[in-house]
Short mmCIF file of C-alpha atoms in Angstrom, two decimals:
data_model
loop_
_atom_site.label_atom_id
_atom_site.label_comp_id
_atom_site.label_asym_id
_atom_site.label_seq_id
_atom_site.Cartn_x
_atom_site.Cartn_y
_atom_site.Cartn_z
CA UNK K 1 99.13 -41.90 -174.02
CA UNK K 2 96.99 -39.21 -172.42
CA UNK K 3 97.63 -35.50 -172.29
CA UNK K 4 99.12 -33.66 -169.34
CA UNK K 5 95.65 -33.13 -167.82
CA UNK K 6 94.42 -36.71 -168.35
CA UNK K 7 94.59 -39.62 -165.86
CA UNK K 8 97.42 -42.17 -166.40
CA UNK K 9 94.99 -44.78 -167.56
CA UNK K 10 93.29 -42.32 -169.95
CA UNK K 11 89.88 -40.65 -170.01
CA UNK K 12 87.14 -42.92 -168.70
CA UNK K 13 84.55 -44.01 -171.25
CA UNK K 14 81.52 -41.71 -171.29
CA UNK K 15 83.25 -38.97 -169.33
CA UNK K 16 83.88 -35.48 -170.78
CA UNK K 17 86.92 -35.19 -172.93
CA UNK K 18 88.96 -33.22 -170.44
CA UNK K 19 88.87 -29.62 -169.33
CA UNK K 20 89.42 -28.38 -172.85
CA UNK K 21 86.34 -30.19 -174.16
CA UNK K 22 84.23 -29.21 -171.15
CA UNK K 23 84.55 -25.45 -171.75
CA UNK K 24 84.89 -25.55 -175.50
CA UNK K 25 81.41 -23.97 -176.02
CA UNK K 26 82.12 -21.06 -173.66
CA UNK K 27 83.62 -17.95 -175.26
CA UNK K 28 85.66 -15.90 -172.81
CA UNK K 29 85.62 -12.65 -174.73
CA UNK K 30 86.26 -9.19 -173.33
CA UNK K 31 82.60 -8.44 -172.62
CA UNK K 32 82.27 -11.71 -170.71
CA UNK K 33 85.27 -10.89 -168.58
CA UNK K 34 84.07 -7.32 -167.91
CA UNK K 35 80.63 -8.58 -166.89
CA UNK K 36 82.00 -10.99 -164.26
CA UNK K 37 80.82 -10.14 -160.75
CA UNK K 38 83.81 -11.86 -159.11
CA UNK K 39 87.43 -11.01 -159.85
CA UNK K 40 90.43 -13.06 -158.75
CA UNK K 41 93.25 -11.18 -157.07
CA UNK K 42 96.55 -11.15 -158.91
CA UNK K 43 99.55 -13.07 -157.54
CA UNK K 44 101.10 -9.84 -156.25
CA UNK K 45 97.86 -8.96 -154.48
CA UNK K 46 97.50 -12.40 -152.96
CA UNK K 47 100.98 -12.06 -151.44
CA UNK K 48 99.68 -9.22 -149.33
CA UNK K 49 97.21 -9.50 -146.45
CA UNK K 50 94.23 -10.44 -148.65
CA UNK K 51 92.72 -13.51 -147.13
CA UNK K 52 90.01 -14.22 -149.72
CA UNK K 53 91.22 -15.20 -153.17
CA UNK K 54 88.53 -13.21 -155.02
CA UNK K 55 86.73 -9.91 -154.66
CA UNK K 56 83.22 -8.77 -155.68
CA UNK K 57 83.11 -6.14 -158.41
CA UNK K 58 80.43 -3.43 -158.53
CA UNK K 59 77.90 -3.84 -161.35
CA UNK K 60 78.65 -2.05 -164.59
CA UNK K 61 76.65 1.08 -165.37
CA UNK K 62 75.87 1.27 -169.01
CA UNK K 63 75.21 4.61 -170.60
CA UNK K 64 71.68 5.32 -171.95
CA UNK K 65 68.51 3.20 -171.61
CA UNK K 66 68.32 -0.51 -171.87
CA UNK K 67 66.36 -2.11 -174.65
CA UNK K 68 63.53 -3.05 -172.27
CA UNK K 69 63.23 0.51 -170.94
CA UNK K 70 63.28 1.96 -174.44
CA UNK K 71 60.55 -0.44 -175.55
CA UNK K 72 58.42 0.53 -172.54
CA UNK K 73 58.79 4.24 -173.30
CA UNK K 74 57.79 3.68 -176.94
CA UNK K 75 54.76 1.62 -175.86
CA UNK K 76 53.55 4.33 -173.50
CA UNK K 77 54.00 7.01 -176.19
CA UNK K 78 52.05 4.92 -178.69
CA UNK K 79 49.18 4.37 -176.24
CA UNK K 80 49.05 8.09 -175.42
CA UNK K 81 49.00 9.06 -179.09
CA UNK K 82 46.22 6.57 -179.81
CA UNK K 83 44.12 7.98 -176.98
CA UNK K 84 44.49 11.52 -178.33
CA UNK K 85 43.64 10.37 -181.86
CA UNK K 86 40.49 8.55 -180.73
CA UNK K 87 39.41 11.54 -178.67
CA UNK K 88 39.67 13.96 -181.59
CA UNK K 89 38.29 11.67 -184.25
CA UNK K 90 34.84 10.11 -183.95
CA UNK K 91 35.14 6.32 -183.36
CA UNK K 92 32.74 5.62 -186.22
CA UNK K 93 34.27 8.10 -188.64
CA UNK K 94 34.99 6.64 -192.04
CA UNK K 95 38.30 7.46 -193.68
CA UNK K 96 36.73 9.32 -196.57
CA UNK K 97 37.12 13.06 -197.08
CA UNK K 98 34.68 15.44 -195.36
CA UNK K 99 32.24 16.94 -197.87
CA UNK K 100 32.10 20.74 -198.07
CA UNK K 101 29.04 22.49 -196.63
CA UNK K 102 26.60 23.69 -199.28
CA UNK K 103 25.16 27.21 -199.05
CA UNK K 104 21.48 27.56 -198.30
CA UNK K 105 19.17 27.98 -201.29
CA UNK K 106 15.96 29.78 -200.31
CA UNK K 107 12.65 30.73 -201.90
CA UNK K 108 10.04 32.94 -200.20
CA UNK K 109 6.65 33.43 -201.87
CA UNK K 110 4.31 36.09 -200.39
CA UNK K 111 0.59 35.35 -200.70
CA UNK K 112 -1.73 38.31 -201.22
CA UNK K 113 -5.40 38.15 -200.12
CA UNK K 114 -8.13 38.84 -202.64
CA UNK K 115 -10.13 41.02 -200.25
CA UNK K 116 -10.05 42.31 -196.70
CA UNK K 117 -8.28 40.27 -194.07
CA UNK K 118 -10.86 38.83 -191.65
CA UNK K 119 -10.38 39.40 -187.95
CA UNK K 120 -11.91 38.89 -184.53
CA UNK K 121 -11.14 39.96 -180.98
CA UNK K 122 -10.74 36.37 -179.80
CA UNK K 123 -7.83 34.44 -181.39
CA UNK K 124 -9.40 31.15 -180.29
CA UNK K 125 -12.45 31.98 -182.37
CA UNK K 126 -10.25 32.57 -185.40
CA UNK K 127 -8.43 29.27 -184.93
CA UNK K 128 -11.65 27.35 -184.43
CA UNK K 129 -13.10 28.69 -187.69
CA UNK K 130 -9.96 28.20 -189.80
CA UNK K 131 -8.23 25.23 -191.45
CA UNK K 132 -5.96 25.17 -188.37
CA UNK K 133 -8.79 24.15 -186.04
CA UNK K 134 -7.32 20.65 -185.55
CA UNK K 135 -3.68 21.70 -185.44
CA UNK K 136 -1.55 21.06 -182.36
CA UNK K 137 -0.06 23.82 -180.24
CA UNK K 138 3.62 24.67 -180.43
CA UNK K 139 6.24 21.93 -180.51
CA UNK K 140 3.56 19.26 -180.09
CA UNK K 141 2.78 19.81 -183.76
CA UNK K 142 6.30 18.64 -184.69
CA UNK K 143 6.32 14.97 -183.61
CA UNK K 144 9.21 12.66 -184.40
CA UNK K 145 8.38 9.77 -186.75
CA UNK K 146 9.08 6.10 -186.11
CA UNK K 147 12.83 5.57 -186.33
CA UNK K 148 14.69 2.83 -188.17
CA UNK K 149 18.41 2.46 -188.58
CA UNK K 150 19.91 2.85 -192.04
CA UNK K 151 22.73 0.97 -193.74
CA UNK K 152 25.44 3.14 -192.18
CA UNK K 153 23.71 4.97 -189.31
CA UNK K 154 22.38 3.55 -186.05
CA UNK K 155 18.96 4.19 -184.48
CA UNK K 156 20.46 6.71 -182.07
CA UNK K 157 22.11 8.65 -184.89
CA UNK K 158 18.84 8.88 -186.85
CA UNK K 159 17.07 10.07 -183.68
CA UNK K 160 19.82 12.66 -183.19
CA UNK K 161 19.29 14.00 -186.72
CA UNK K 162 15.51 14.24 -186.31
CA UNK K 163 15.77 15.82 -182.85
CA UNK K 164 18.29 18.43 -184.00
CA UNK K 165 16.12 19.30 -187.01
CA UNK K 166 13.12 19.69 -184.70
CA UNK K 167 15.13 21.95 -182.38
CA UNK K 168 16.00 24.17 -185.34
CA UNK K 169 12.38 24.35 -186.48
CA UNK K 170 11.18 25.23 -182.97
CA UNK K 171 13.83 27.90 -182.51
CA UNK K 172 13.28 29.47 -185.95
CA UNK K 173 9.47 29.29 -186.04
CA UNK K 174 8.12 29.35 -182.46
CA UNK K 175 10.44 31.34 -180.19
CA UNK K 176 8.73 34.70 -179.43
CA UNK K 177 12.11 36.45 -179.13
CA UNK K 178 12.89 35.35 -182.68
CA UNK K 179 9.44 36.07 -184.14
CA UNK K 180 9.07 39.63 -182.89
CA UNK K 181 12.10 40.36 -180.71
CA UNK K 182 14.68 40.56 -183.45
CA UNK K 183 16.95 37.88 -181.98
CA UNK K 184 18.73 35.38 -184.22
CA UNK K 185 21.22 33.73 -181.84
CA UNK K 186 18.98 30.76 -180.90
CA UNK K 187 18.92 29.81 -184.60
CA UNK K 188 22.55 30.63 -185.36
CA UNK K 189 23.76 28.46 -182.48
CA UNK K 190 22.35 25.34 -184.22
CA UNK K 191 24.05 25.88 -187.59
CA UNK K 192 27.12 24.10 -188.94
CA UNK K 193 30.12 26.50 -188.78
CA UNK K 194 30.39 26.25 -192.56
CA UNK K 195 27.13 28.23 -192.94
CA UNK K 196 27.74 30.95 -190.36
CA UNK K 197 29.26 33.40 -192.85
CA UNK K 198 26.21 33.15 -195.12
CA UNK K 199 23.91 33.51 -192.11
CA UNK K 200 25.71 36.62 -190.84
CA UNK K 201 25.75 38.13 -194.34
CA UNK K 202 22.00 37.55 -194.63
CA UNK K 203 21.28 39.55 -191.48
CA UNK K 204 23.98 42.15 -192.04
CA UNK K 205 23.05 42.85 -195.67
CA UNK K 206 19.64 41.30 -196.48
CA UNK K 207 18.93 40.70 -200.16
CA UNK K 208 16.19 38.93 -202.11
CA UNK K 209 18.75 36.98 -204.15
CA UNK K 210 17.84 33.46 -203.07
CA UNK K 211 20.88 33.33 -200.77
CA UNK K 212 20.71 36.15 -198.21
CA UNK K 213 17.10 36.63 -197.06
CA UNK K 214 16.67 36.39 -193.26
CA UNK K 215 13.17 34.99 -193.78
CA UNK K 216 14.78 32.01 -195.48
CA UNK K 217 16.51 31.11 -192.21
CA UNK K 218 13.66 31.88 -189.81
CA UNK K 219 10.23 33.44 -189.35
CA UNK K 220 10.16 37.01 -188.08
CA UNK K 221 7.70 39.88 -188.28
CA UNK K 222 8.18 43.62 -188.49
CA UNK K 223 7.90 44.60 -184.79
CA UNK K 224 6.70 48.08 -185.70
CA UNK K 225 3.68 46.61 -187.46
CA UNK K 226 2.54 43.43 -185.71
CA UNK K 227 2.85 41.51 -182.45
CA UNK K 228 1.59 38.15 -181.25
CA UNK K 229 -2.02 38.18 -180.08
CA UNK K 230 -1.67 34.61 -178.82
CA UNK K 231 1.54 32.74 -177.99
CA UNK K 232 -0.10 29.36 -178.60
CA UNK K 233 0.95 29.01 -182.24
CA UNK K 234 -0.79 26.28 -184.20
CA UNK K 235 1.45 23.77 -186.02
CA UNK K 236 1.02 20.70 -188.19
CA UNK K 237 3.52 18.81 -190.35
CA UNK K 238 5.93 15.92 -190.68
CA UNK K 239 9.60 14.94 -190.53
CA UNK K 240 11.36 12.27 -192.59
CA UNK K 241 14.94 11.00 -192.40
CA UNK K 242 16.90 9.18 -195.10
CA UNK K 243 20.51 8.22 -195.79
CA UNK K 244 22.02 9.78 -198.91
CA UNK K 245 25.45 8.12 -198.64
CA UNK K 246 27.60 6.37 -196.07
CA UNK K 247 28.58 9.69 -194.47
CA UNK K 248 25.40 11.79 -194.75
CA UNK K 249 21.88 11.79 -193.33
CA UNK K 250 19.14 14.09 -194.66
CA UNK K 251 15.97 15.21 -192.91
CA UNK K 252 13.03 16.70 -194.82
CA UNK K 253 10.57 18.87 -192.90
CA UNK K 254 7.18 20.12 -194.11
CA UNK K 255 5.18 22.17 -191.59
CA UNK K 256 2.44 24.79 -191.55
CA UNK K 257 2.50 27.46 -188.82
CA UNK K 258 -0.47 29.69 -188.01
CA UNK K 259 0.09 32.85 -185.95
CA UNK K 260 -2.52 35.13 -184.37
CA UNK K 261 -1.35 38.74 -184.86
CA UNK K 262 -2.61 42.18 -183.92
CA UNK K 263 -1.27 45.73 -184.44
CA UNK K 264 1.77 46.59 -182.34
CA UNK K 265 0.82 48.41 -179.15
CA UNK K 266 -2.93 47.86 -179.65
CA UNK K 267 -5.35 47.33 -176.77
CA UNK K 268 -6.21 43.91 -175.40
CA UNK K 269 -9.51 43.73 -177.27
CA UNK K 270 -8.13 44.83 -180.64
CA UNK K 271 -9.09 42.64 -183.60
CA UNK K 272 -6.62 39.89 -184.36
CA UNK K 273 -6.01 38.07 -187.63
CA UNK K 274 -4.28 34.87 -188.67
CA UNK K 275 -0.99 34.69 -190.55
CA UNK K 276 0.05 31.41 -192.15
CA UNK K 277 3.55 30.22 -193.07
CA UNK K 278 4.20 26.95 -194.91
CA UNK K 279 7.87 25.95 -194.52
CA UNK K 280 9.55 23.12 -196.39
CA UNK K 281 13.11 22.63 -195.15
CA UNK K 282 15.83 20.18 -196.08
CA UNK K 283 18.58 19.47 -193.55
CA UNK K 284 21.85 17.64 -194.03
CA UNK K 285 23.95 16.00 -191.30
CA UNK K 286 27.52 14.76 -191.32
CA UNK K 287 28.77 12.54 -188.51
CA UNK K 288 30.35 15.57 -186.88
CA UNK K 289 27.02 17.44 -187.09
CA UNK K 290 25.29 14.58 -185.29
CA UNK K 291 27.91 14.54 -182.56
CA UNK K 292 27.92 18.34 -182.10
CA UNK K 293 24.12 18.82 -182.35
CA UNK K 294 24.19 21.12 -185.36
CA UNK K 295 22.52 21.25 -188.78
CA UNK K 296 23.24 22.15 -192.36
CA UNK K 297 20.16 23.85 -193.82
CA UNK K 298 20.47 23.37 -197.58
CA UNK K 299 16.95 24.18 -198.91
CA UNK K 300 14.29 26.54 -197.55
CA UNK K 301 10.97 27.01 -199.36
CA UNK K 302 8.30 29.18 -197.73
CA UNK K 303 4.82 30.46 -198.60
CA UNK K 304 3.48 33.16 -196.28
CA UNK K 305 0.43 35.38 -196.11
CA UNK K 306 -1.54 37.52 -196.05
CA UNK K 307 1.15 39.80 -197.44
CA UNK K 308 1.33 42.53 -200.03
CA UNK K 309 3.22 41.63 -203.18
CA UNK K 310 4.44 45.20 -203.44
CA UNK K 311 6.37 45.06 -200.16
CA UNK K 312 9.75 43.46 -199.58
CA UNK K 313 9.49 40.32 -197.47
CA UNK K 314 13.13 39.27 -197.63
CA UNK K 315 14.20 40.88 -194.37
CA UNK K 316 10.96 40.63 -192.35
CA UNK K 317 7.38 39.66 -192.94
CA UNK K 318 5.10 42.73 -192.95
CA UNK K 319 1.71 41.07 -192.51
CA UNK K 320 -1.62 42.53 -193.55
CA UNK K 321 -3.76 42.68 -190.42
CA UNK K 322 -7.51 42.56 -189.76
CA UNK K 323 -9.48 44.75 -192.18
CA UNK K 324 -6.50 45.51 -194.45
CA UNK K 325 -6.22 44.76 -198.16
CA UNK K 326 -3.24 44.04 -200.38
CA UNK K 327 -3.81 47.10 -202.52
CA UNK K 328 -2.34 47.70 -205.94
CA UNK K 329 1.13 46.75 -207.06
CA UNK K 330 3.04 43.58 -207.78
CA UNK K 331 6.38 42.06 -206.94
CA UNK K 332 9.62 43.79 -207.79
CA UNK K 333 10.74 43.52 -211.37
CA UNK K 334 13.11 40.80 -212.51
CA UNK K 335 16.09 41.63 -214.71
CA UNK K 336 16.91 38.62 -216.93
CA UNK K 337 20.30 40.16 -217.76
CA UNK K 338 21.42 40.40 -214.14
CA UNK K 339 23.56 37.55 -212.89
CA UNK K 340 23.09 36.08 -209.44
CA UNK K 341 19.59 37.49 -208.97
CA UNK K 342 16.45 35.57 -208.04
CA UNK K 343 13.07 35.88 -209.71
CA UNK K 344 10.57 37.89 -207.69
CA UNK K 345 7.54 35.71 -206.99
CA UNK K 346 4.10 36.37 -205.54
CA UNK K 347 0.96 34.29 -205.19
CA UNK K 348 -2.70 34.78 -204.38
CA UNK K 349 -4.00 33.61 -201.00
CA UNK K 350 -7.00 31.35 -201.54
CA UNK K 351 -10.20 32.35 -199.66
CA UNK K 352 -10.38 28.82 -198.24
CA UNK K 353 -7.13 29.50 -196.34
CA UNK K 354 -8.76 32.33 -194.36
CA UNK K 355 -10.86 31.85 -191.21
CA UNK K 356 -14.67 31.83 -191.61
CA UNK K 357 -15.53 34.96 -189.69
CA UNK K 358 -19.21 35.99 -189.64
CA UNK K 359 -20.90 39.26 -188.60
CA UNK K 360 -24.57 40.23 -188.14
CA UNK K 361 -26.53 41.97 -190.84
CA UNK K 362 -28.11 45.15 -189.43
CA UNK K 363 -31.35 46.37 -190.99
CA UNK K 364 -32.46 50.01 -191.26
CA UNK K 365 -30.05 52.76 -190.35
CA UNK K 366 -27.03 51.73 -188.32
CA UNK K 367 -27.52 48.67 -186.11
CA UNK K 368 -30.88 49.73 -184.70
CA UNK K 369 -34.32 48.66 -185.82
CA UNK K 370 -34.93 45.00 -186.48
CA UNK K 371 -31.29 44.06 -185.84
CA UNK K 372 -31.19 45.66 -182.39
CA UNK K 373 -30.74 43.82 -179.12
CA UNK K 374 -34.08 43.11 -177.41
CA UNK K 375 -34.35 41.99 -173.76
CA UNK K 376 -30.62 41.25 -173.66
CA UNK K 377 -30.78 38.69 -176.51
CA UNK K 378 -29.19 39.49 -179.86
CA UNK K 379 -31.75 39.33 -182.67
CA UNK K 380 -29.61 38.19 -185.59
CA UNK K 381 -31.26 38.30 -188.98
CA UNK K 382 -28.46 36.53 -190.91
CA UNK K 383 -24.66 36.08 -190.81
CA UNK K 384 -23.13 36.82 -194.18
CA UNK K 385 -19.50 35.80 -194.60
CA UNK K 386 -16.91 38.54 -194.86
#
C-alpha cells in the first residue's frame, strides 16, 4: 500500500520515488533559506489584502570583499610590485652578491732627459721629426677594436664597456680644461660612486703614496709653468676587453699621448717642446656600471717626460721645456720602515724619444761670415743634431 502522497495504484515504474525522493539531495539549511530571492507570505499575511502569494526580497549585502574581489586586488598588487622590482633591478642581473669596488693602485714614473730639451717654434715641425709623426690626432687615436660577445655579456655590453673606457681616457688625457685648467669634474663624473671618496681625497690632499696622486687619475700640467702650444694632441694605442667572471668585464688600455707645450704666457713664436705620457690603465665594469655609463679604474701606470726627478709629480706634471735640463738631484728618498708608502721612482728619457731638431752651424764669429744669408738664400754648412 502506498504512502499518503502516492497514487492509489502505487508509484509508476521508472518514475521518481515521490516528493521525498525528488528533493532528497537538496539541503534546506539556514543559509539556503536566507539566500532565497522569493519569500512566501505567512498565513496571517495572506488573510490580508495581499493578492500575490510571494514577495521579492532584496539581495543580501555581505560585509567585506568577496573572494573574487580579494583575488583581483592581490593580483593587481603583485603585478605592481613586480613592475617596481624589474625597474630597480637590471633584467639581466644575476642573483650573486655585488663585488666591492677596489681602490685605484697607481704608479707614476718621471723620465728625465740626458741633455737639453729640444724645441722649435712650429709644433708641427716637432711632431713631424719625432716618433709621433704617424700618430693620429685626438680621439681618433683611440679606436675601438672589433667586438665579440663573451660567455655572459652581449655584444652591446662589450661595446658599452669599451666606449665608456674611451670616454674616460678622452676626458682625462685630452680635455684642455683638465690638462691646464685645473678642472676634474669631467673625469669624476665617469667614476663608480665607490671610488669617489678616494678621488676627492687625492685632489684634496695629494700624496705620492700609490693611492692619492692626482696624476694617477688624469693628466694635468702646472698652469704656472706650461700651456698647450697646439691643441691637436697626438695619440696612439689600443683597447682590449675581456670577461673575468660572469658579473665583471675588464678593459685594458695602453696609449701614448704627445703634447706640444710652451712657457705660460709666452709669445706666439716662442719655442715649443714635446711632452710624452704613456698611460696603461685597467678598467673594471659591473653590470650596473655598464647601465649607468661609469667605470672602476683599478690600475694606473704612467711614464711621463721630460721631467726632473727632483720635483714632485704627484699633484701636477711640471714639464721641462725647450732648452731646459733636468739638473742635479734624484727622486725623494724611500723609507723602508714606513708603512703605506710607495717607492719613489725615476727613469731616464731615451734620446730616441725626443724629436730630431736640427740647427745651422755658423762659422766665424756669430752667424756672419760663411754661414750668413746671401741673396736671400740660407747658406747652410751643416746641421748638427742638438
